[in-house]
C-alpha cells in the first residue's frame, strides 16, 4: 500500500493546498486580525472572528510543523527499530493533539472538566466515544490518552486523510481509515478487529459507535432504519442527543473480550462547522467529559446489541443533564 499512487497524489494535493493556505494566512496574519477586529468591534465584543482567525492560524502552524517533524522522524528513525519508529510518531501525535486542544481552550476561553480520567489510565480497552464534532478526535487524545501515555488506535473516516498530519502520521500508527459508504463492509469490519491485535497495557482502540456526528435529522432517519428491530427501536425512541449505535464495528470489537470505556462529552456541539467558529459558538463554553468503564466480565455474552443501546441511553441521559 505504501506505493499506492492515490496516496501520493492525495498528499501532493493536500500538502500544496496547506502550504498555500499557510503562506496566505500566516504571512498576512496581522492584516487578518485587524480586519476581523474591525468587524467584531462593530458587531460582537466577544471577538468571535478574531478568535476564529487565531485558531485557524494555530491549526495551520500545527499542520506545517507536524509535517516537518514527521519528515524529520522519517530521516532519523525511518531505518531504525520499529519500536523507536512507533514511539517517535506517537510522541509527535501527543504534541500535535495537545497543542490543538490547549490552544482551542485558551483562544475560545473554554473550561474543561473531566470525570473519571483515571479509568483510562491502563489498557487494553475499547473506547466508545460520543460523536458531536470533529474536535472529538483531539479531545480523546488530549484529555484521555496523552496524560497516561496510552496509544489509541483510531477508527476514522477516510476523508480525514486530506489532513496532511493525519495522513502521514496517522498511517504510520495502527489506525483504520474507512469509507463512509460501507461498500465493502466485511473488509472494513475486519480492519477494525485487526486493531485489537497485540494490544498491551498502554493501548486502546477508539471507535465512534454512532458513525457520524449527531443531528436531529440524522436521528430521525436512524430511528426509521430500526423499523425491523422493534426492541432496539423502543430504546432509541428515547434518545435526544445521541444517534443509535451502528452495530457492525462495535459488536465485532466486543467479541475480543476487552473492557469498554465510554467517553460521554458535552460542549462541542457548537463546533460542527467553520461558520460556527465565526459565530462564536464555542466562546466561554464548558466542555464536560465523563468516562465510565465496564469490565469485560460484566458485558453479556448474548444480546449485546441491546446492551450497547442501553449503554448509549445512559450516555444520552448524561448529555441531557449537561446540555
PDB file of C-alpha atoms in Angstrom:
ATOM      1  CA  UNK A   1       0.000   0.000   0.000  1.00  0.00           C
ATOM      2  CA  UNK A   2       2.973   2.361   0.504  1.00  0.00           C
ATOM      3  CA  UNK A   3       3.257   2.581  -3.278  1.00  0.00           C
ATOM      4  CA  UNK A   4      -0.426   3.328  -3.836  1.00  0.00           C
ATOM      5  CA  UNK A   5      -0.408   6.189  -6.386  1.00  0.00           C
ATOM      6  CA  UNK A   6      -3.669   7.571  -4.970  1.00  0.00           C
ATOM      7  CA  UNK A   7      -1.952   8.141  -1.647  1.00  0.00           C
ATOM      8  CA  UNK A   8       0.864  10.137  -3.186  1.00  0.00           C
ATOM      9  CA  UNK A   9      -1.477  12.136  -5.407  1.00  0.00           C
ATOM     10  CA  UNK A  10      -3.601  12.998  -2.379  1.00  0.00           C
ATOM     11  CA  UNK A  11      -0.559  14.015  -0.380  1.00  0.00           C
ATOM     12  CA  UNK A  12       0.806  16.134  -3.212  1.00  0.00           C
ATOM     13  CA  UNK A  13      -2.541  17.934  -3.443  1.00  0.00           C
ATOM     14  CA  UNK A  14      -3.077  18.356   0.307  1.00  0.00           C
ATOM     15  CA  UNK A  15       0.483  19.488   1.023  1.00  0.00           C
ATOM     16  CA  UNK A  16       0.303  22.022  -1.797  1.00  0.00           C
ATOM     17  CA  UNK A  17      -3.036  23.305  -0.520  1.00  0.00           C
ATOM     18  CA  UNK A  18      -1.879  23.594   3.090  1.00  0.00           C
ATOM     19  CA  UNK A  19       1.383  25.259   2.066  1.00  0.00           C
ATOM     20  CA  UNK A  20      -0.556  27.875   0.106  1.00  0.00           C
ATOM     21  CA  UNK A  21      -3.015  28.377   2.951  1.00  0.00           C
ATOM     22  CA  UNK A  22      -0.154  28.697   5.408  1.00  0.00           C
ATOM     23  CA  UNK A  23       1.638  31.284   3.291  1.00  0.00           C
ATOM     24  CA  UNK A  24      -1.548  33.243   2.638  1.00  0.00           C
ATOM     25  CA  UNK A  25      -2.865  33.122   6.211  1.00  0.00           C
ATOM     26  CA  UNK A  26       0.290  33.322   8.307  1.00  0.00           C
ATOM     27  CA  UNK A  27       2.066  35.771   6.017  1.00  0.00           C
ATOM     28  CA  UNK A  28      -0.835  38.195   6.286  1.00  0.00           C
ATOM     29  CA  UNK A  29      -1.820  37.240   9.840  1.00  0.00           C
ATOM     30  CA  UNK A  30      -1.689  40.812  11.258  1.00  0.00           C
ATOM     31  CA  UNK A  31      -3.930  42.006   8.431  1.00  0.00           C
ATOM     32  CA  UNK A  32      -6.489  39.239   9.003  1.00  0.00           C
ATOM     33  CA  UNK A  33      -6.519  40.008  12.728  1.00  0.00           C
ATOM     34  CA  UNK A  34      -7.025  43.707  12.014  1.00  0.00           C
ATOM     35  CA  UNK A  35      -9.904  43.076   9.606  1.00  0.00           C
ATOM     36  CA  UNK A  36     -11.539  40.597  11.989  1.00  0.00           C
ATOM     37  CA  UNK A  37     -11.103  43.068  14.839  1.00  0.00           C
ATOM     38  CA  UNK A  38     -12.782  45.846  12.871  1.00  0.00           C
ATOM     39  CA  UNK A  39     -15.802  43.645  12.100  1.00  0.00           C
ATOM     40  CA  UNK A  40     -16.004  42.347  15.672  1.00  0.00           C
ATOM     41  CA  UNK A  41     -15.686  45.855  17.069  1.00  0.00           C
ATOM     42  CA  UNK A  42     -18.837  46.794  15.206  1.00  0.00           C
ATOM     43  CA  UNK A  43     -20.796  43.584  15.729  1.00  0.00           C
ATOM     44  CA  UNK A  44     -19.654  41.462  18.667  1.00  0.00           C
ATOM     45  CA  UNK A  45     -17.446  42.477  21.577  1.00  0.00           C
ATOM     46  CA  UNK A  46     -16.641  38.826  22.322  1.00  0.00           C
ATOM     47  CA  UNK A  47     -14.325  38.968  19.266  1.00  0.00           C
ATOM     48  CA  UNK A  48     -15.513  35.700  17.661  1.00  0.00           C
ATOM     49  CA  UNK A  49     -13.862  36.422  14.294  1.00  0.00           C
ATOM     50  CA  UNK A  50     -10.558  37.401  15.885  1.00  0.00           C
ATOM     51  CA  UNK A  51     -10.605  34.149  17.854  1.00  0.00           C
ATOM     52  CA  UNK A  52     -11.525  32.138  14.746  1.00  0.00           C
ATOM     53  CA  UNK A  53      -8.639  33.668  12.774  1.00  0.00           C
ATOM     54  CA  UNK A  54      -6.268  32.927  15.665  1.00  0.00           C
ATOM     55  CA  UNK A  55      -7.404  29.313  15.887  1.00  0.00           C
ATOM     56  CA  UNK A  56      -7.178  28.771  12.134  1.00  0.00           C
ATOM     57  CA  UNK A  57      -3.629  30.144  12.238  1.00  0.00           C
ATOM     58  CA  UNK A  58      -2.799  27.810  15.135  1.00  0.00           C
ATOM     59  CA  UNK A  59      -4.190  24.858  13.199  1.00  0.00           C
ATOM     60  CA  UNK A  60      -2.059  25.691  10.157  1.00  0.00           C
ATOM     61  CA  UNK A  61       1.056  26.109  12.310  1.00  0.00           C
ATOM     62  CA  UNK A  62       0.402  22.704  13.905  1.00  0.00           C
ATOM     63  CA  UNK A  63      -0.110  21.137  10.475  1.00  0.00           C
ATOM     64  CA  UNK A  64       3.024  22.586   8.891  1.00  0.00           C
ATOM     65  CA  UNK A  65       5.171  21.948  11.967  1.00  0.00           C
ATOM     66  CA  UNK A  66       3.754  18.434  12.222  1.00  0.00           C
ATOM     67  CA  UNK A  67       4.599  17.628   8.610  1.00  0.00           C
ATOM     68  CA  UNK A  68       8.132  18.985   9.090  1.00  0.00           C
ATOM     69  CA  UNK A  69       8.554  16.921  12.263  1.00  0.00           C
ATOM     70  CA  UNK A  70       7.202  13.822  10.511  1.00  0.00           C
ATOM     71  CA  UNK A  71       9.787  14.314   7.766  1.00  0.00           C
ATOM     72  CA  UNK A  72      12.487  14.621  10.415  1.00  0.00           C
ATOM     73  CA  UNK A  73      11.348  11.377  12.039  1.00  0.00           C
ATOM     74  CA  UNK A  74      11.488   9.650   8.655  1.00  0.00           C
ATOM     75  CA  UNK A  75      15.059  10.894   8.115  1.00  0.00           C
ATOM     76  CA  UNK A  76      16.361   9.963  11.563  1.00  0.00           C
ATOM     77  CA  UNK A  77      14.197   6.992  12.591  1.00  0.00           C
ATOM     78  CA  UNK A  78      12.968   5.520   9.323  1.00  0.00           C
ATOM     79  CA  UNK A  79      15.518   2.709   9.247  1.00  0.00           C
ATOM     80  CA  UNK A  80      15.721   2.166  12.992  1.00  0.00           C
ATOM     81  CA  UNK A  81      13.938  -0.317  15.268  1.00  0.00           C
ATOM     82  CA  UNK A  82      10.178  -0.498  14.780  1.00  0.00           C
ATOM     83  CA  UNK A  83       9.523   0.272  18.443  1.00  0.00           C
ATOM     84  CA  UNK A  84      11.523   3.514  18.176  1.00  0.00           C
ATOM     85  CA  UNK A  85       9.734   4.450  14.942  1.00  0.00           C
ATOM     86  CA  UNK A  86       6.312   3.922  16.500  1.00  0.00           C
ATOM     87  CA  UNK A  87       7.116   5.757  19.714  1.00  0.00           C
ATOM     88  CA  UNK A  88       8.572   8.725  17.812  1.00  0.00           C
ATOM     89  CA  UNK A  89       5.384   9.084  15.778  1.00  0.00           C
ATOM     90  CA  UNK A  90       3.210   8.537  18.858  1.00  0.00           C
ATOM     91  CA  UNK A  91       5.115  11.307  20.659  1.00  0.00           C
ATOM     92  CA  UNK A  92       4.526  13.633  17.705  1.00  0.00           C
ATOM     93  CA  UNK A  93       0.823  12.774  17.795  1.00  0.00           C
ATOM     94  CA  UNK A  94       0.706  13.613  21.506  1.00  0.00           C
ATOM     95  CA  UNK A  95       2.325  17.011  20.969  1.00  0.00           C
ATOM     96  CA  UNK A  96       0.082  17.799  17.986  1.00  0.00           C
ATOM     97  CA  UNK A  97      -3.194  16.945  19.731  1.00  0.00           C
ATOM     98  CA  UNK A  98      -2.186  18.648  22.979  1.00  0.00           C
ATOM     99  CA  UNK A  99      -1.229  21.836  21.123  1.00  0.00           C
ATOM    100  CA  UNK A 100      -4.543  21.956  19.255  1.00  0.00           C
ATOM    101  CA  UNK A 101      -6.669  21.226  22.299  1.00  0.00           C
ATOM    102  CA  UNK A 102      -4.735  23.524  24.621  1.00  0.00           C
ATOM    103  CA  UNK A 103      -4.760  26.318  22.069  1.00  0.00           C
ATOM    104  CA  UNK A 104      -8.504  25.987  21.464  1.00  0.00           C
ATOM    105  CA  UNK A 105      -9.227  26.144  25.197  1.00  0.00           C
ATOM    106  CA  UNK A 106      -7.202  29.329  25.611  1.00  0.00           C
ATOM    107  CA  UNK A 107      -8.331  31.055  22.398  1.00  0.00           C
ATOM    108  CA  UNK A 108     -12.040  30.460  22.989  1.00  0.00           C
ATOM    109  CA  UNK A 109     -11.910  30.846  26.768  1.00  0.00           C
ATOM    110  CA  UNK A 110     -13.369  27.409  27.355  1.00  0.00           C
ATOM    111  CA  UNK A 111     -13.455  25.450  30.595  1.00  0.00           C
ATOM    112  CA  UNK A 112     -12.822  21.706  30.616  1.00  0.00           C
ATOM    113  CA  UNK A 113     -13.971  19.275  33.299  1.00  0.00           C
ATOM    114  CA  UNK A 114     -13.078  15.586  33.260  1.00  0.00           C
ATOM    115  CA  UNK A 115     -14.686  12.977  35.483  1.00  0.00           C
ATOM    116  CA  UNK A 116     -13.188   9.507  35.746  1.00  0.00           C
ATOM    117  CA  UNK A 117      -9.995  10.111  33.727  1.00  0.00           C
ATOM    118  CA  UNK A 118      -8.197   7.535  35.867  1.00  0.00           C
ATOM    119  CA  UNK A 119     -10.437   4.814  34.407  1.00  0.00           C
ATOM    120  CA  UNK A 120      -8.493   5.038  31.139  1.00  0.00           C
ATOM    121  CA  UNK A 121      -5.058   5.013  32.764  1.00  0.00           C
ATOM    122  CA  UNK A 122      -4.357   1.401  31.907  1.00  0.00           C
ATOM    123  CA  UNK A 123      -5.209  -0.661  28.855  1.00  0.00           C
ATOM    124  CA  UNK A 124      -6.081  -2.591  26.981  1.00  0.00           C
ATOM    125  CA  UNK A 125      -9.596  -1.264  26.476  1.00  0.00           C
ATOM    126  CA  UNK A 126     -12.129  -0.227  23.865  1.00  0.00           C
ATOM    127  CA  UNK A 127     -13.013   3.474  23.928  1.00  0.00           C
ATOM    128  CA  UNK A 128     -16.554   4.199  22.709  1.00  0.00           C
ATOM    129  CA  UNK A 129     -16.903   7.948  22.127  1.00  0.00           C
ATOM    130  CA  UNK A 130     -19.996  10.072  21.640  1.00  0.00           C
ATOM    131  CA  UNK A 131     -19.576  11.957  18.343  1.00  0.00           C
ATOM    132  CA  UNK A 132     -20.699  15.581  18.122  1.00  0.00           C
ATOM    133  CA  UNK A 133     -17.784  17.296  16.366  1.00  0.00           C
ATOM    134  CA  UNK A 134     -14.517  16.735  14.514  1.00  0.00           C
ATOM    135  CA  UNK A 135     -12.908  18.030  17.713  1.00  0.00           C
ATOM    136  CA  UNK A 136     -13.833  14.728  19.393  1.00  0.00           C
ATOM    137  CA  UNK A 137     -10.710  13.175  17.871  1.00  0.00           C
ATOM    138  CA  UNK A 138      -8.418  15.679  19.553  1.00  0.00           C
ATOM    139  CA  UNK A 139     -10.467  15.643  22.765  1.00  0.00           C
ATOM    140  CA  UNK A 140      -9.961  11.937  23.439  1.00  0.00           C
ATOM    141  CA  UNK A 141      -6.237  12.147  22.743  1.00  0.00           C
ATOM    142  CA  UNK A 142      -5.521  15.317  24.712  1.00  0.00           C
ATOM    143  CA  UNK A 143      -7.632  14.533  27.781  1.00  0.00           C
ATOM    144  CA  UNK A 144      -7.587  10.735  27.962  1.00  0.00           C
ATOM    145  CA  UNK A 145      -4.681   9.183  26.069  1.00  0.00           C
ATOM    146  CA  UNK A 146      -1.881  11.726  26.379  1.00  0.00           C
ATOM    147  CA  UNK A 147      -1.822  12.183  30.179  1.00  0.00           C
ATOM    148  CA  UNK A 148      -1.459   8.414  30.663  1.00  0.00           C
ATOM    149  CA  UNK A 149       0.726   7.735  27.579  1.00  0.00           C
ATOM    150  CA  UNK A 150      -1.944   5.414  26.181  1.00  0.00           C
ATOM    151  CA  UNK A 151      -1.693   4.970  22.411  1.00  0.00           C
ATOM    152  CA  UNK A 152      -5.176   4.919  20.939  1.00  0.00           C
ATOM    153  CA  UNK A 153      -5.817   3.067  17.689  1.00  0.00           C
ATOM    154  CA  UNK A 154      -8.447   5.080  15.865  1.00  0.00           C
ATOM    155  CA  UNK A 155     -11.332   4.086  13.616  1.00  0.00           C
ATOM    156  CA  UNK A 156     -11.832   7.179  11.439  1.00  0.00           C
ATOM    157  CA  UNK A 157     -13.476   8.164   8.183  1.00  0.00           C
ATOM    158  CA  UNK A 158     -11.230   8.105   5.118  1.00  0.00           C
ATOM    159  CA  UNK A 159     -11.967  11.761   4.281  1.00  0.00           C
ATOM    160  CA  UNK A 160      -9.757  12.794   7.197  1.00  0.00           C
ATOM    161  CA  UNK A 161      -6.751  11.639   5.192  1.00  0.00           C
ATOM    162  CA  UNK A 162      -6.929  15.009   3.428  1.00  0.00           C
ATOM    163  CA  UNK A 163      -5.454  16.410   6.635  1.00  0.00           C
ATOM    164  CA  UNK A 164      -1.692  16.008   5.963  1.00  0.00           C
ATOM    165  CA  UNK A 165      -0.709  15.167   9.540  1.00  0.00           C
ATOM    166  CA  UNK A 166      -3.452  12.581   9.903  1.00  0.00           C
ATOM    167  CA  UNK A 167      -2.497  11.132   6.533  1.00  0.00           C
ATOM    168  CA  UNK A 168       1.230  10.859   7.208  1.00  0.00           C
ATOM    169  CA  UNK A 169       1.494  10.152  10.932  1.00  0.00           C
ATOM    170  CA  UNK A 170      -1.919   8.515  11.211  1.00  0.00           C
ATOM    171  CA  UNK A 171      -0.923   5.849   8.695  1.00  0.00           C
ATOM    172  CA  UNK A 172       2.407   5.192  10.385  1.00  0.00           C
ATOM    173  CA  UNK A 173       0.498   4.166  13.505  1.00  0.00           C
ATOM    174  CA  UNK A 174      -2.091   1.357  13.795  1.00  0.00           C
ATOM    175  CA  UNK A 175      -5.309   3.096  12.741  1.00  0.00           C
ATOM    176  CA  UNK A 176      -8.165   2.262  10.362  1.00  0.00           C
ATOM    177  CA  UNK A 177      -9.473   4.840   7.875  1.00  0.00           C
ATOM    178  CA  UNK A 178     -12.786   3.650   6.468  1.00  0.00           C
ATOM    179  CA  UNK A 179     -15.106   4.680   3.670  1.00  0.00           C
ATOM    180  CA  UNK A 180     -18.378   6.274   4.760  1.00  0.00           C
ATOM    181  CA  UNK A 181     -20.269   4.378   2.060  1.00  0.00           C
ATOM    182  CA  UNK A 182     -19.735   0.997   3.692  1.00  0.00           C
ATOM    183  CA  UNK A 183     -19.451  -0.562   0.238  1.00  0.00           C
ATOM    184  CA  UNK A 184     -17.062  -3.247   1.487  1.00  0.00           C
ATOM    185  CA  UNK A 185     -18.438  -3.752   4.966  1.00  0.00           C
ATOM    186  CA  UNK A 186     -16.837  -7.135   5.582  1.00  0.00           C
ATOM    187  CA  UNK A 187     -13.323  -5.881   4.854  1.00  0.00           C
ATOM    188  CA  UNK A 188     -13.868  -2.779   6.956  1.00  0.00           C
ATOM    189  CA  UNK A 189     -15.087  -4.756   9.973  1.00  0.00           C
ATOM    190  CA  UNK A 190     -12.020  -6.981   9.583  1.00  0.00           C
ATOM    191  CA  UNK A 191      -9.799  -3.877   9.551  1.00  0.00           C
ATOM    192  CA  UNK A 192     -11.451  -2.671  12.756  1.00  0.00           C
ATOM    193  CA  UNK A 193     -10.981  -6.012  14.509  1.00  0.00           C
ATOM    194  CA  UNK A 194      -7.342  -6.127  13.356  1.00  0.00           C
ATOM    195  CA  UNK A 195      -6.665  -3.085  15.536  1.00  0.00           C
ATOM    196  CA  UNK A 196      -7.090  -5.283  18.620  1.00  0.00           C
ATOM    197  CA  UNK A 197      -4.067  -7.428  17.720  1.00  0.00           C
ATOM    198  CA  UNK A 198      -1.199  -7.247  20.215  1.00  0.00           C
ATOM    199  CA  UNK A 199      -2.886  -4.736  22.499  1.00  0.00           C
ATOM    200  CA  UNK A 200      -0.931  -4.105  25.674  1.00  0.00           C
ATOM    201  CA  UNK A 201      -1.404  -2.178  28.928  1.00  0.00           C
ATOM    202  CA  UNK A 202      -0.618   1.108  27.136  1.00  0.00           C
ATOM    203  CA  UNK A 203      -3.026   0.593  24.216  1.00  0.00           C
ATOM    204  CA  UNK A 204      -6.681   1.141  23.392  1.00  0.00           C
ATOM    205  CA  UNK A 205      -8.995   1.107  20.367  1.00  0.00           C
ATOM    206  CA  UNK A 206     -11.221   4.141  19.788  1.00  0.00           C
ATOM    207  CA  UNK A 207     -14.425   3.976  17.768  1.00  0.00           C
ATOM    208  CA  UNK A 208     -17.425   6.258  17.358  1.00  0.00           C
ATOM    209  CA  UNK A 209     -20.379   3.847  17.572  1.00  0.00           C
ATOM    210  CA  UNK A 210     -22.742   6.402  16.005  1.00  0.00           C
ATOM    211  CA  UNK A 211     -20.576   6.537  12.888  1.00  0.00           C
ATOM    212  CA  UNK A 212     -21.304  10.209  12.206  1.00  0.00           C
ATOM    213  CA  UNK A 213     -21.884  13.488  14.019  1.00  0.00           C
ATOM    214  CA  UNK A 214     -25.239  13.959  15.714  1.00  0.00           C
ATOM    215  CA  UNK A 215     -28.060  15.992  14.191  1.00  0.00           C
ATOM    216  CA  UNK A 216     -31.822  15.861  14.655  1.00  0.00           C
ATOM    217  CA  UNK A 217     -32.392  14.892  11.021  1.00  0.00           C
ATOM    218  CA  UNK A 218     -29.903  12.031  11.284  1.00  0.00           C
ATOM    219  CA  UNK A 219     -31.620  10.831  14.449  1.00  0.00           C
ATOM    220  CA  UNK A 220     -34.981  10.733  12.671  1.00  0.00           C
ATOM    221  CA  UNK A 221     -33.537   8.727   9.776  1.00  0.00           C
ATOM    222  CA  UNK A 222     -31.738   6.338  12.117  1.00  0.00           C
ATOM    223  CA  UNK A 223     -34.947   5.644  14.015  1.00  0.00           C
ATOM    224  CA  UNK A 224     -36.729   4.847  10.759  1.00  0.00           C
ATOM    225  CA  UNK A 225     -33.978   2.381   9.871  1.00  0.00           C
ATOM    226  CA  UNK A 226     -34.756   0.412  13.054  1.00  0.00           C
ATOM    227  CA  UNK A 227     -38.297  -0.420  11.977  1.00  0.00           C
ATOM    228  CA  UNK A 228     -37.379  -4.116  11.725  1.00  0.00           C
ATOM    229  CA  UNK A 229     -35.731  -4.114  15.181  1.00  0.00           C
ATOM    230  CA  UNK A 230     -38.633  -3.140  17.488  1.00  0.00           C
ATOM    231  CA  UNK A 231     -36.742  -3.898  20.708  1.00  0.00           C
ATOM    232  CA  UNK A 232     -33.884  -1.591  19.725  1.00  0.00           C
ATOM    233  CA  UNK A 233     -36.257   0.960  18.203  1.00  0.00           C
ATOM    234  CA  UNK A 234     -38.043   1.255  21.543  1.00  0.00           C
ATOM    235  CA  UNK A 235     -34.785   2.185  23.274  1.00  0.00           C
ATOM    236  CA  UNK A 236     -33.728   4.584  20.513  1.00  0.00           C
ATOM    237  CA  UNK A 237     -37.106   6.329  20.666  1.00  0.00           C
ATOM    238  CA  UNK A 238     -35.951   7.951  23.898  1.00  0.00           C
ATOM    239  CA  UNK A 239     -32.686   9.307  22.506  1.00  0.00           C
ATOM    240  CA  UNK A 240     -32.479  13.090  22.301  1.00  0.00           C
ATOM    241  CA  UNK A 241     -28.766  13.892  21.997  1.00  0.00           C
ATOM    242  CA  UNK A 242     -27.202  10.750  20.507  1.00  0.00           C
ATOM    243  CA  UNK A 243     -27.689   8.576  17.447  1.00  0.00           C
ATOM    244  CA  UNK A 244     -28.402   4.841  17.691  1.00  0.00           C
ATOM    245  CA  UNK A 245     -25.102   2.941  17.600  1.00  0.00           C
ATOM    246  CA  UNK A 246     -24.161   1.220  14.373  1.00  0.00           C
ATOM    247  CA  UNK A 247     -23.619  -2.380  15.308  1.00  0.00           C
ATOM    248  CA  UNK A 248     -21.090  -3.833  12.852  1.00  0.00           C
ATOM    249  CA  UNK A 249     -17.796  -2.482  14.167  1.00  0.00           C
ATOM    250  CA  UNK A 250     -18.702  -2.147  17.867  1.00  0.00           C
ATOM    251  CA  UNK A 251     -20.164  -5.656  18.148  1.00  0.00           C
ATOM    252  CA  UNK A 252     -17.145  -7.133  16.368  1.00  0.00           C
ATOM    253  CA  UNK A 253     -14.864  -5.365  18.842  1.00  0.00           C
ATOM    254  CA  UNK A 254     -16.901  -6.615  21.800  1.00  0.00           C
ATOM    255  CA  UNK A 255     -16.121 -10.166  20.661  1.00  0.00           C
ATOM    256  CA  UNK A 256     -12.478  -9.555  21.635  1.00  0.00           C
ATOM    257  CA  UNK A 257     -13.285  -9.738  25.351  1.00  0.00           C
ATOM    258  CA  UNK A 258     -11.924  -6.317  26.360  1.00  0.00           C
ATOM    259  CA  UNK A 259     -13.096  -3.756  28.894  1.00  0.00           C
ATOM    260  CA  UNK A 260     -15.137  -0.923  27.415  1.00  0.00           C
ATOM    261  CA  UNK A 261     -14.620   2.705  28.411  1.00  0.00           C
ATOM    262  CA  UNK A 262     -17.449   5.039  27.421  1.00  0.00           C
ATOM    263  CA  UNK A 263     -16.484   8.667  26.814  1.00  0.00           C
ATOM    264  CA  UNK A 264     -19.517  10.886  27.289  1.00  0.00           C
ATOM    265  CA  UNK A 265     -18.913  14.515  26.340  1.00  0.00           C
ATOM    266  CA  UNK A 266     -20.885  17.713  26.008  1.00  0.00           C
ATOM    267  CA  UNK A 267     -19.976  21.209  24.864  1.00  0.00           C
ATOM    268  CA  UNK A 268     -18.572  20.779  21.367  1.00  0.00           C
ATOM    269  CA  UNK A 269     -21.982  20.773  19.710  1.00  0.00           C
ATOM    270  CA  UNK A 270     -21.365  24.326  18.509  1.00  0.00           C
ATOM    271  CA  UNK A 271     -18.242  23.455  16.526  1.00  0.00           C
ATOM    272  CA  UNK A 272     -19.710  21.434  13.683  1.00  0.00           C
ATOM    273  CA  UNK A 273     -18.596  23.949  11.035  1.00  0.00           C
ATOM    274  CA  UNK A 274     -16.214  26.852  10.495  1.00  0.00           C
ATOM    275  CA  UNK A 275     -19.249  29.123  10.417  1.00  0.00           C
ATOM    276  CA  UNK A 276     -19.960  28.082  13.992  1.00  0.00           C
ATOM    277  CA  UNK A 277     -16.482  29.248  14.983  1.00  0.00           C
ATOM    278  CA  UNK A 278     -17.113  32.600  13.287  1.00  0.00           C
ATOM    279  CA  UNK A 279     -20.359  32.992  15.213  1.00  0.00           C
ATOM    280  CA  UNK A 280     -18.538  32.417  18.490  1.00  0.00           C
ATOM    281  CA  UNK A 281     -20.464  29.300  19.456  1.00  0.00           C
ATOM    282  CA  UNK A 282     -17.547  27.949  21.494  1.00  0.00           C
ATOM    283  CA  UNK A 283     -16.646  31.111  23.393  1.00  0.00           C
ATOM    284  CA  UNK A 284     -16.848  30.541  27.134  1.00  0.00           C
ATOM    285  CA  UNK A 285     -18.253  27.026  26.727  1.00  0.00           C
ATOM    286  CA  UNK A 286     -17.747  24.327  29.347  1.00  0.00           C
ATOM    287  CA  UNK A 287     -16.550  21.074  27.818  1.00  0.00           C
ATOM    288  CA  UNK A 288     -17.729  18.364  30.188  1.00  0.00           C
ATOM    289  CA  UNK A 289     -16.286  14.865  29.867  1.00  0.00           C
ATOM    290  CA  UNK A 290     -17.176  11.725  31.770  1.00  0.00           C
ATOM    291  CA  UNK A 291     -15.566   8.313  31.483  1.00  0.00           C
ATOM    292  CA  UNK A 292     -17.107   5.098  32.758  1.00  0.00           C
ATOM    293  CA  UNK A 293     -15.523   1.683  32.448  1.00  0.00           C
ATOM    294  CA  UNK A 294     -17.352  -1.616  32.091  1.00  0.00           C
ATOM    295  CA  UNK A 295     -15.184  -4.693  32.770  1.00  0.00           C
ATOM    296  CA  UNK A 296     -15.286  -7.365  30.083  1.00  0.00           C
ATOM    297  CA  UNK A 297     -16.691  -9.840  32.621  1.00  0.00           C
ATOM    298  CA  UNK A 298     -19.792  -7.655  33.051  1.00  0.00           C
ATOM    299  CA  UNK A 299     -20.605  -7.475  29.335  1.00  0.00           C
ATOM    300  CA  UNK A 300     -23.254 -10.075  28.450  1.00  0.00           C
ATOM    301  CA  UNK A 301     -22.340 -12.864  26.081  1.00  0.00           C
ATOM    302  CA  UNK A 302     -25.656 -12.535  24.247  1.00  0.00           C
ATOM    303  CA  UNK A 303     -27.961  -9.663  23.255  1.00  0.00           C
ATOM    304  CA  UNK A 304     -25.007  -7.312  23.082  1.00  0.00           C
ATOM    305  CA  UNK A 305     -26.856  -5.097  20.633  1.00  0.00           C
ATOM    306  CA  UNK A 306     -29.469  -4.374  23.289  1.00  0.00           C
ATOM    307  CA  UNK A 307     -26.735  -3.891  25.907  1.00  0.00           C
ATOM    308  CA  UNK A 308     -24.972  -1.333  23.714  1.00  0.00           C
ATOM    309  CA  UNK A 309     -28.209   0.545  23.049  1.00  0.00           C
ATOM    310  CA  UNK A 310     -28.892   0.642  26.800  1.00  0.00           C
ATOM    311  CA  UNK A 311     -25.393   1.939  27.495  1.00  0.00           C
ATOM    312  CA  UNK A 312     -25.947   4.603  24.860  1.00  0.00           C
ATOM    313  CA  UNK A 313     -29.190   5.535  26.613  1.00  0.00           C
ATOM    314  CA  UNK A 314     -27.083   6.277  29.688  1.00  0.00           C
ATOM    315  CA  UNK A 315     -24.821   8.472  27.543  1.00  0.00           C
ATOM    316  CA  UNK A 316     -27.876  10.323  26.226  1.00  0.00           C
ATOM    317  CA  UNK A 317     -29.185  10.897  29.749  1.00  0.00           C
ATOM    318  CA  UNK A 318     -25.819  12.271  30.874  1.00  0.00           C
ATOM    319  CA  UNK A 319     -25.591  14.637  27.892  1.00  0.00           C
ATOM    320  CA  UNK A 320     -29.155  15.795  28.582  1.00  0.00           C
ATOM    321  CA  UNK A 321     -28.137  16.766  32.114  1.00  0.00           C
ATOM    322  CA  UNK A 322     -25.141  18.731  30.822  1.00  0.00           C
ATOM    323  CA  UNK A 323     -26.606  20.268  27.661  1.00  0.00           C
TER     324      UNK A 323
END
